Amino acid sequence: MSASQASSATAGAPPAKRPNFLIIVADDLGFSDLSCFGGEIRTPNLDKLASHGLRFTDFHAAAACSPSRAMILTGTDHHIAGLGNLIEWTNRSDQNAPSEGESKHWSTAPQRGMPGYEGYLNERVVALPELMKDAGYATMMAGKWHLGLTPERFPSQRGFEQSFAHLPACSNHYGYEPQLQNQDQIPGFMTMSFIALHSEDDEYVKELPQPWYSSNGYGDAMLTYLREHVEKQDEEKPFFAYLPFTAPHWPLQAPDEYIEHYKGVYDEGPDALREKRLQKMKEMGLCAEDVEPHPVVADEVKTWAEMSVEEKAKSCKAMEVFAGMVECIDANVGKVVDYLEETCELENTFVCFMSDNGAEGAAYEAYPIVQGSMIQHLQKYYDNSLENLGRGNSFIWYGPRWAQAATAPSRLYKAFTTEGGVRVPFLAKFPEGYEGTGGKGGISSTFSTVMDLAPTILDMAGIKHPSPDGKGTYQGRPVVSMRGRSMVPFLKGEEKGVHPEDFIQGWETCGRAAVRCGDYKIVFIPKPKGPEKWQLYNLKKDPGEIHDLADQDPERLKKMIKMWDQYVLETGVVPLAPALGQWMEAMEAQMPEDVWMEYEYWKDGARDEPEKFRRELPRFTREIKAM
């Protein structure tokens, strides 16, 4: 059965009063960071939601942020929806880690300008908020959009009646921008990493509310929208609310009052934290007692034992700041959920929380693009002293060892299609009539993905998708069907799982690939983090993806590689190496680097006169044939 054949989006009759929806997303949160998933970080509000709902231990996103967000809001694969890759990674290839002597095979140039790689939510999909708005829902969002930088791509153009949206991939959480001296320029890596570019409804935001801290700002905006909705006293008009935080994405920054809660907590280092969390997860029933965790892969950075006293202190502080960011998210979730409870809306609201991918483990200090001018820039314009870490004029990340403390027992982290990159924490509190399996506070090991959210929400709301067979239209244009599947039959106990056992799920990000069918998964990870060939794992017996079965079971491997070929055919993946199928060398028109952003908002004068810094990008076509 193909992935598209297995997908469905049922639409049942709506209840007497249709449910509300609150979808909450964290940015680069690790699997075990929340206390209800085995962590030590204080998350009482999310824990409370989990105690009244269901936690999922086999829930999956894409390996990176905007692809996952595209899937959440469309119910289909990100290679179809326009975010085949992060546009920032397509724009320049030095975000990738090419293998020795084979750099042309890991260049992102072949993806530039191709269908499905537009860098924004394209016209082939209908967005979930568009359908909710059409069906009479009040639609609102506050937080990270990352699905288009220009006014015609704003949330307001894809169904959100009210929106306060962070447009790029990441930025300074305090809105801090250094004032450059003399002829200094922003280093290449920093251009799209520090400016807090926002839109409000149809306009760019000229100045952020003060004092500004990202998570507090988005929590406040959502609270304002919900209050306005309730005060209209239209009891028959339910709401669809989307609250995607930019935290805890780097730069790691948090209010001091949250950071202080974690002073000394991480002094034993990331390996000790990893062991503590694994033990807690076993005690909570979140993983098997005999689980074998994948070894930590972090050759590019020092081990804990090799670090100096000062290096250990700064590394611990980075983790303390990260924990503070997570607690601040929880506090803002709490004030929104508390308001729903005060206004008697919570009981009839589907609330869910997830991360958009695995924990961020990149050791950016080892990237050539970061070395040199970037380090000099940080030394001149930022204060990364121990006491100042976490404040607006600091700029840090925490690296692969802390990340793998959060993704254990899984392999690797964000940007990789191993379980550490794509398995994410997911919890949901259901409205009346959808109590879930396992009772309140239960744990489900059923396989599901972020693509299942849109069909589930439409099903609960009694709304039909306009193109269930892929042949329908929306507002006069043809649109694709959803590849996800409604969770409702599973939640009502009518089916054993969300997907049938022969369901096929594929992943691809920057030449890292995977396919899963049932308990088995094949993974392709380029060097240096992988062997640069397909590997085969039985996830039921080996969730850490340690014991490669490719040589033992070549027939299964061959069969699953054919599933990968089918996934490429169905979704339009542009492979970055011959080993991944229909590889094509980049055309000359695709070769220029750093010219593939529609709006170069980081340049001098760009935010004063945006239209002068727009680019008309070339669009190419590609014919994909069955192999």
XYZ file of C-alpha atoms in Angstrom:
627
model
C 0.000 0.000 0.000
C 1.389 3.419 -0.905
C 1.525 6.279 1.556
C -1.163 8.156 -0.343
C -3.435 5.116 -0.534
C -3.099 4.582 3.197
C -4.026 8.145 4.061
C -7.550 9.294 4.664
C -9.372 12.229 6.177
C -12.759 11.208 7.396
C -15.324 13.823 8.266
C -17.918 12.845 10.806
C -21.020 14.766 11.773
C -20.192 17.755 13.975
C -21.288 17.635 17.629
C -23.962 19.968 18.970
C -21.268 22.462 19.889
C -18.155 22.126 17.801
C -14.878 21.863 19.717
C -12.243 24.571 19.933
C -8.628 23.875 19.015
C -5.363 25.100 20.547
C -2.230 23.815 18.776
C 1.031 24.598 20.612
C 4.488 24.019 19.122
C 7.933 24.375 20.700
C 11.017 24.998 18.558
C 13.877 22.451 18.887
C 12.604 20.932 22.142
C 14.125 17.550 23.000
C 12.070 14.418 23.635
C 12.771 14.252 27.385
C 12.933 17.964 28.235
C 9.436 18.206 29.769
C 9.037 16.708 33.225
C 6.079 14.627 32.013
C 8.472 13.055 29.486
C 11.242 12.302 31.993
C 12.982 15.651 32.351
C 13.911 17.760 35.359
C 12.722 21.070 33.861
C 9.723 22.594 35.655
C 6.713 22.265 33.353
C 3.689 22.044 35.699
C 1.169 23.391 33.189
C 2.097 20.954 30.440
C 2.259 18.165 33.026
C -1.311 19.016 34.047
C -2.489 18.813 30.442
C -0.746 15.443 30.078
C -2.415 14.173 33.264
C -5.817 14.931 31.706
C -4.911 13.557 28.301
C -2.523 11.289 26.471
C 1.230 11.260 25.826
C 2.511 9.735 22.594
C 5.926 8.042 22.479
C 6.015 7.236 18.752
C 4.940 10.576 17.298
C 6.991 12.047 14.464
C 7.699 15.346 12.735
C 10.091 16.298 9.959
C 13.773 16.650 10.849
C 13.638 20.467 10.796
C 11.330 23.350 11.609
C 9.563 24.891 8.584
C 8.992 21.449 6.984
C 7.189 20.313 10.149
C 5.125 23.510 10.294
C 4.060 23.018 6.685
C 2.940 19.479 7.513
C 1.026 20.582 10.629
C -0.946 23.193 8.694
C -1.670 21.125 5.556
C -1.757 17.439 6.537
C 0.574 16.583 3.669
C 4.284 16.098 3.056
C 6.503 19.187 3.191
C 8.097 18.382 -0.183
C 4.635 18.870 -1.702
C 3.670 21.932 0.356
C 6.644 24.118 -0.658
C 9.089 23.488 2.194
C 11.057 20.579 0.748
C 13.931 22.090 2.658
C 14.406 25.128 4.869
C 14.801 27.952 2.368
C 17.778 29.113 4.455
C 19.501 25.759 3.769
C 18.528 25.699 0.104
C 19.810 29.257 -0.226
C 23.390 28.314 0.643
C 25.017 24.883 0.784
C 27.515 25.502 3.567
C 24.849 24.610 6.145
C 25.330 21.017 4.962
C 28.234 18.748 5.959
C 29.519 17.263 2.668
C 31.451 14.013 2.612
C 35.126 14.058 1.735
C 35.660 14.537 -2.005
C 31.946 14.308 -2.816
C 30.800 17.823 -1.937
C 28.834 18.253 -5.174
C 26.503 15.442 -4.075
C 25.512 17.301 -0.892
C 25.125 20.740 -2.401
C 21.529 21.954 -2.125
C 21.808 23.628 -5.558
C 19.707 20.957 -7.384
C 16.732 21.873 -5.166
C 16.742 25.603 -5.924
C 13.710 26.837 -7.799
C 12.195 23.351 -8.018
C 8.517 22.552 -7.345
C 8.056 21.877 -3.647
C 11.128 23.935 -2.714
C 9.605 27.394 -3.051
C 10.402 28.250 0.569
C 6.813 29.205 1.390
C 3.444 27.469 1.685
C 2.613 27.029 -1.979
C -0.592 27.083 -4.008
C -0.780 23.271 -4.313
C -2.092 22.978 -0.749
C -5.055 24.330 1.150
C -4.083 25.437 4.660
C -5.970 24.158 7.685
C -6.859 27.671 8.961
C -8.383 28.478 5.553
C -10.791 25.561 5.932
C -11.505 26.377 9.581
C -12.262 30.011 8.768
C -14.550 28.998 5.890
C -16.445 26.711 8.268
C -17.150 29.532 10.728
C -14.225 29.228 13.131
C -12.434 32.251 14.557
C -8.800 31.730 13.513
C -5.819 33.224 15.323
C -2.089 32.646 15.672
C 0.802 34.102 17.675
C 4.364 32.913 17.187
C 6.662 31.445 14.583
C 5.355 31.253 11.012
C 8.476 30.446 8.908
C 6.291 29.709 5.860
C 6.909 32.890 3.849
C 8.501 36.315 4.355
C 6.429 38.566 2.091
C 2.909 40.018 2.544
C 1.293 37.643 0.053
C 2.685 34.749 2.161
C 1.646 36.107 5.577
C -0.620 34.029 7.873
C -3.442 36.473 7.042
C -3.338 35.168 3.469
C -3.655 31.524 4.571
C -6.728 31.749 6.763
C -5.698 33.472 9.992
C -8.038 36.363 10.834
C -5.701 37.572 13.582
C -1.968 36.967 13.642
C 1.197 38.200 15.281
C 3.825 36.208 13.426
C 7.579 35.725 13.617
C 8.455 35.348 9.925
C 12.033 33.947 9.688
C 13.659 30.816 11.097
C 15.028 32.370 14.280
C 16.054 35.632 15.892
C 17.171 37.262 19.101
C 14.493 36.485 21.686
C 14.833 39.980 23.168
C 14.865 41.735 19.798
C 18.422 42.947 20.446
C 20.331 44.195 17.396
C 23.945 45.388 17.720
C 24.752 48.807 16.284
C 27.588 48.168 13.839
C 30.635 50.402 13.847
C 32.621 51.793 10.925
C 32.385 49.465 7.908
C 31.545 46.299 9.873
C 29.140 43.870 8.220
C 26.890 41.171 9.660
C 28.640 37.783 9.076
C 26.929 35.424 6.632
C 25.739 32.971 9.285
C 24.188 35.782 11.331
C 22.198 37.532 8.597
C 19.084 35.395 9.085
C 19.681 34.564 12.759
C 19.185 37.729 14.811
C 16.523 40.069 13.350
C 13.094 39.559 14.948
C 11.066 40.254 11.789
C 7.319 40.095 12.510
C 4.000 40.721 10.825
C 0.709 41.654 12.445
C -2.221 40.718 10.251
C -1.401 42.292 6.838
C 1.512 44.533 7.834
C 5.140 44.245 8.863
C 5.659 45.187 12.510
C 7.789 48.342 12.725
C 8.519 48.084 16.445
C 8.015 45.218 18.890
C 6.052 45.798 22.115
C 8.379 46.656 25.006
C 9.678 45.029 27.080
C 9.973 42.178 24.581
C 10.811 38.530 25.192
C 9.557 36.137 22.532
C 7.626 33.552 24.569
C 5.991 36.183 26.769
C 5.081 38.236 23.697
C 3.376 35.333 21.943
C 1.578 34.229 25.112
C 0.290 37.759 25.642
C -0.834 38.113 22.021
C -2.726 34.820 22.121
C -4.363 35.783 25.399
C -5.492 39.079 23.839
C -7.005 37.302 20.825
C -8.843 34.792 23.012
C -10.211 37.530 25.282
C -11.480 39.458 22.285
C -13.125 36.292 20.982
C -14.835 35.503 24.298
C -15.951 39.111 24.790
C -17.805 39.033 21.459
C -20.116 36.533 23.191
C -20.784 34.553 20.041
C -21.202 31.196 21.761
C -21.788 29.341 18.508
C -18.454 30.472 16.991
C -15.647 28.179 18.103
C -11.957 29.049 17.696
C -8.869 27.572 16.060
C -5.753 28.920 17.788
C -2.139 28.239 16.783
C 0.617 29.078 19.307
C 4.057 28.165 17.889
C 6.924 29.426 20.064
C 10.379 30.365 18.770
C 11.921 28.959 21.971
C 14.002 27.048 22.873
C 15.735 27.586 19.486
C 19.155 29.265 19.756
C 20.340 31.888 20.540
C 19.721 30.513 24.025
C 18.192 33.389 26.012
C 15.730 33.514 28.887
C 14.607 35.828 31.695
C 16.923 35.611 34.711
C 14.133 34.499 37.048
C 13.757 31.253 35.093
C 17.490 30.631 34.598
C 18.065 30.924 38.356
C 15.926 27.840 38.990
C 18.588 25.643 37.354
C 21.784 26.937 38.951
C 23.970 23.901 39.646
C 21.447 21.403 38.269
C 23.647 20.435 35.326
C 27.075 20.577 36.985
C 27.681 16.845 36.431
C 27.546 17.316 32.667
C 25.498 15.973 29.729
C 26.378 12.284 30.118
C 25.100 12.255 33.708
C 21.934 14.069 32.622
C 21.402 11.510 29.869
C 21.571 8.633 32.346
C 19.200 10.340 34.809
C 16.618 11.043 32.146
C 16.796 7.545 30.698
C 16.218 6.084 34.159
C 13.263 8.405 34.748
C 11.744 7.516 31.368
C 11.991 3.821 32.246
C 10.268 4.446 35.587
C 7.490 6.403 33.859
C 6.903 3.728 31.215
C 8.082 5.993 28.381
C 10.646 3.451 27.164
C 11.476 -0.196 27.806
C 13.434 -1.182 30.909
C 16.065 -2.895 28.762
C 16.305 -0.202 26.081
C 19.758 0.152 24.510
C 20.489 3.845 23.883
C 22.469 4.845 20.836
C 26.018 5.947 21.763
C 26.615 9.692 21.780
C 28.022 10.910 18.450
C 29.950 14.153 18.993
C 33.507 13.798 17.714
C 33.627 17.456 16.693
C 33.497 18.737 20.295
C 35.376 17.930 23.491
C 34.157 15.324 25.923
C 33.104 16.526 29.373
C 36.329 15.161 30.846
C 38.436 17.105 28.331
C 36.857 20.466 29.128
C 38.505 23.070 31.333
C 36.766 24.365 34.454
C 35.713 27.517 32.580
C 34.445 25.537 29.582
C 32.374 23.302 31.856
C 30.904 26.324 33.643
C 29.819 27.957 30.375
C 28.472 24.683 29.018
C 26.381 24.145 32.161
C 25.127 27.731 31.999
C 24.002 27.198 28.400
C 21.919 24.233 29.553
C 20.553 26.257 32.474
C 19.450 28.953 30.026
C 17.851 26.324 27.787
C 15.906 24.968 30.759
C 14.778 28.490 31.620
C 13.467 28.930 28.086
C 11.415 25.736 28.397
C 9.981 26.767 31.765
C 9.015 30.154 30.312
C 7.137 28.384 27.491
C 5.284 26.372 30.119
C 4.359 29.530 32.035
C 2.864 31.058 28.898
C 0.977 27.882 28.057
C -0.348 28.058 31.600
C -1.724 31.582 31.330
C -3.518 30.743 28.070
C -4.957 27.443 29.343
C -5.935 29.011 32.686
C -7.937 31.642 30.805
C -9.760 28.939 28.846
C -10.583 27.214 32.124
C -11.797 30.460 33.718
C -14.131 31.070 30.774
C -15.413 27.457 30.736
C -13.936 26.840 27.277
C -11.231 24.338 28.216
C -13.456 21.291 28.574
C -14.565 21.586 24.947
C -11.090 22.404 23.581
C -8.642 20.053 21.915
C -5.241 21.166 23.248
C -2.049 19.602 21.973
C 1.645 20.338 22.418
C 4.646 19.106 20.447
C 8.135 19.943 19.290
C 8.771 20.639 15.603
C 11.814 18.310 15.452
C 14.454 16.753 17.702
C 16.790 18.758 19.922
C 19.279 21.002 18.087
C 22.716 19.394 18.332
C 24.759 21.295 15.765
C 28.221 22.308 16.949
C 28.191 25.535 15.007
C 31.609 26.519 16.322
C 33.003 23.731 14.120
C 31.317 25.042 10.922
C 33.619 26.880 8.481
C 30.838 29.463 7.940
C 30.953 30.311 11.664
C 34.687 30.301 12.226
C 36.581 33.536 11.655
C 34.386 36.582 11.057
C 31.401 35.194 12.987
C 33.461 34.531 16.127
C 35.079 37.968 15.854
C 31.646 39.578 15.473
C 30.367 37.838 18.633
C 33.434 38.933 20.572
C 32.979 42.563 19.493
C 29.204 43.013 19.700
C 28.009 40.445 22.262
C 28.838 39.672 25.875
C 29.265 35.921 26.285
C 30.780 36.152 29.748
C 29.528 33.500 32.165
C 27.411 35.942 34.175
C 25.754 37.403 31.073
C 24.832 34.192 29.260
C 21.118 34.064 28.517
C 20.596 37.809 28.253
C 19.703 39.672 25.090
C 23.274 40.659 24.222
C 24.595 37.091 24.505
C 24.547 34.589 21.647
C 25.068 30.877 22.354
C 23.924 27.330 21.528
C 24.471 24.172 23.584
C 25.839 21.581 21.157
C 25.536 17.857 20.413
C 26.165 16.375 23.862
C 23.354 18.203 25.666
C 21.094 17.547 22.662
C 21.713 13.815 22.860
C 20.909 13.859 26.563
C 17.428 14.973 25.403
C 16.992 12.653 22.412
C 18.172 9.445 24.130
C 17.661 6.584 23.622
C 17.368 7.715 20.011
C 20.169 8.321 17.516
C 21.429 11.839 16.733
C 19.258 14.986 16.696
C 17.653 17.735 14.580
C 18.337 17.731 10.815
C 18.892 13.962 10.798
C 16.220 11.477 9.739
C 17.193 9.108 12.526
C 14.740 8.852 15.428
C 16.607 11.529 17.388
C 15.808 14.026 14.644
C 12.183 13.116 13.903
C 10.655 11.522 17.034
C 9.178 14.307 19.140
C 7.201 14.651 22.379
C 3.466 14.999 21.781
C 0.699 15.337 24.358
C -2.965 16.041 23.844
C -6.010 16.833 25.971
C -9.174 15.964 24.116
C -12.609 17.588 24.129
C -15.631 15.738 25.465
C -16.192 12.431 23.695
C -12.539 11.894 22.719
C -10.992 10.704 25.960
C -8.341 8.674 24.174
C -7.064 5.193 24.868
C -5.420 4.311 28.147
C -7.476 6.754 30.176
C -6.496 10.215 31.345
C -2.779 10.491 31.920
C -2.171 7.519 29.660
C 0.695 6.752 27.295
C 0.245 5.596 23.707
C 2.907 3.903 21.586
C 0.894 4.094 18.352
C 2.806 5.455 15.368
C 1.583 8.858 14.200
C 2.915 12.054 12.645
C 2.300 15.792 12.528
C 0.448 15.196 9.230
C -2.280 13.456 11.208
C -3.247 16.653 13.046
C -5.047 18.408 10.187
C -7.286 15.429 9.292
C -7.976 14.839 13.001
C -8.994 18.461 13.555
C -11.198 18.530 10.452
C -12.809 15.271 11.545
C -13.558 16.564 15.044
C -14.954 19.796 13.609
C -17.087 18.020 11.004
C -15.348 19.734 8.073
C -14.611 18.040 4.774
C -11.348 18.524 2.908
C -12.019 19.834 -0.643
C -9.699 17.315 -2.296
C -9.873 13.937 -0.553
C -8.801 12.144 -3.745
C -6.298 14.753 -4.898
C -8.569 15.849 -7.756
C -10.446 18.641 -6.000
C -10.043 22.400 -6.034
C -9.963 25.240 -3.522
C -10.800 28.802 -4.576
C -10.545 27.728 -8.199
C -7.099 26.123 -8.049
C -6.288 22.389 -7.908
C -5.070 21.226 -4.486
C -3.559 17.993 -3.249
C -5.091 15.604 -0.746
C -3.841 15.075 2.796
C -1.395 12.234 3.409
C -2.127 12.164 7.124
C -4.918 10.178 8.742
C -7.521 11.153 11.324
C -6.775 9.920 14.840
C -10.465 9.895 15.734
C -11.164 6.186 15.024
C -8.152 5.285 17.180
C -9.188 7.669 19.948
C -12.694 6.204 20.008
C -11.292 2.672 20.234
C -12.592 1.727 16.782
C -9.103 0.999 15.410
C -5.944 -0.415 17.034
C -3.708 2.337 15.694
C -3.798 5.609 13.807
C -2.289 3.980 10.709
C -2.526 0.469 9.269
C 0.528 -1.740 9.786
C 1.563 -1.482 6.134
C 1.547 2.344 6.123
C 4.662 3.851 4.539
C 6.216 7.040 5.930
C 9.194 8.757 4.321
C 11.568 11.518 5.456
C 14.228 13.587 3.703
C 16.217 16.628 4.778
C 19.468 17.810 3.136
C 20.259 14.407 1.669
C 19.483 12.534 4.896
C 16.692 10.072 4.240
C 14.508 7.392 5.825
C 11.476 5.196 5.206
C 9.397 3.371 7.795
C 6.898 0.567 7.337
C 5.614 -1.219 10.424
C 8.432 -1.962 12.859
C 11.143 -1.560 10.221
C 12.963 1.542 9.093
C 15.737 2.213 6.606
C 18.007 5.211 7.128
C 20.539 6.961 4.863
C 22.939 9.286 6.690
C 25.894 10.861 4.811
C 29.386 10.938 6.255
C 30.678 11.882 8.772
C 27.628 11.091 10.952
C 26.677 7.956 9.016
C 28.138 5.384 6.609
C 26.587 7.004 3.523
C 24.630 3.885 2.639
C 21.207 2.524 3.500
C 20.895 0.919 6.947
C 18.015 -1.253 8.179
C 16.635 -1.368 11.721
C 13.850 -3.102 13.637
C 12.624 -0.227 15.809
C 10.545 -2.472 18.054
C 13.658 -4.378 19.149
C 16.173 -1.598 18.514
C 14.689 1.895 19.021
C 18.212 3.330 19.284
C 18.973 2.362 15.662
C 22.192 0.596 16.649
C 22.092 -2.855 15.041
C 22.080 -2.597 11.251
C 20.231 -5.538 9.661
C 21.031 -4.640 6.043
C 23.425 -7.550 5.528
C 21.243 -10.018 7.438
C 18.012 -9.181 5.609
C 18.925 -7.942 2.100
C 15.495 -8.758 0.665
C 13.712 -6.529 3.160
C 16.261 -3.788 2.509
C 15.682 -4.058 -1.239
C 11.911 -3.949 -0.737
C 12.137 -0.855 1.461
C 14.448 0.968 -0.941
C 11.654 0.522 -3.502
C 9.327 2.163 -0.957
C 11.780 5.076 -0.852
C 11.660 5.336 -4.642
C 7.862 5.435 -4.438
C 8.020 8.150 -1.775
C 10.284 10.247 -4.030
C 7.841 9.736 -6.906
C 4.792 10.737 -4.821
C 6.255 13.757 -3.045
C 8.762 15.224 -5.511
C 11.880 14.893 -3.343
C 14.959 16.219 -5.169
C 17.708 13.768 -4.081
C 21.128 15.245 -3.327
C 23.154 12.136 -4.224
C 22.946 9.271 -6.759
C 22.477 6.773 -3.905
C 19.077 8.349 -3.174
C 17.627 7.767 -6.615
C 16.856 10.177 -9.416
C 19.775 12.510 -8.831
C 20.360 15.327 -11.271
C 23.340 17.643 -11.317
C 22.396 21.273 -10.721
C 21.740 23.462 -13.723
C 23.929 26.507 -14.215
C 21.016 28.762 -13.217
C 20.850 26.996 -9.836
C 24.517 27.389 -8.970
C 24.649 30.932 -7.514
C 24.747 30.858 -3.704
C 22.872 33.144 -1.308
C 20.399 34.598 -3.839
C 17.301 32.451 -3.174
C 15.461 34.448 -0.502
C 12.371 36.345 -1.680
C 12.991 39.171 0.772
C 16.508 40.126 1.924
C 15.232 41.750 5.113
C 18.637 41.846 6.838
C 20.158 44.349 4.434
C 20.522 48.045 5.268
C 17.255 49.864 4.548
C 15.296 46.686 3.811
C 12.792 47.075 6.631
C 12.142 50.698 5.721
C 11.466 49.928 2.049
C 10.754 46.183 1.793
C 9.663 46.294 -1.849
C 13.155 47.406 -2.921
C 14.701 44.295 -1.390
C 12.418 41.737 -3.018
C 13.758 39.150 -5.455
C 11.841 37.586 -8.318
C 13.135 34.040 -8.178
C 13.325 31.692 -11.169
C 11.073 28.637 -11.113
C 12.014 25.423 -12.861
C 10.139 22.234 -13.711
C 11.141 18.628 -13.166
C 9.651 15.444 -14.520
C 9.794 12.451 -12.194
C 9.330 9.005 -13.675
C 8.700 5.708 -11.954
C 11.891 3.675 -11.619
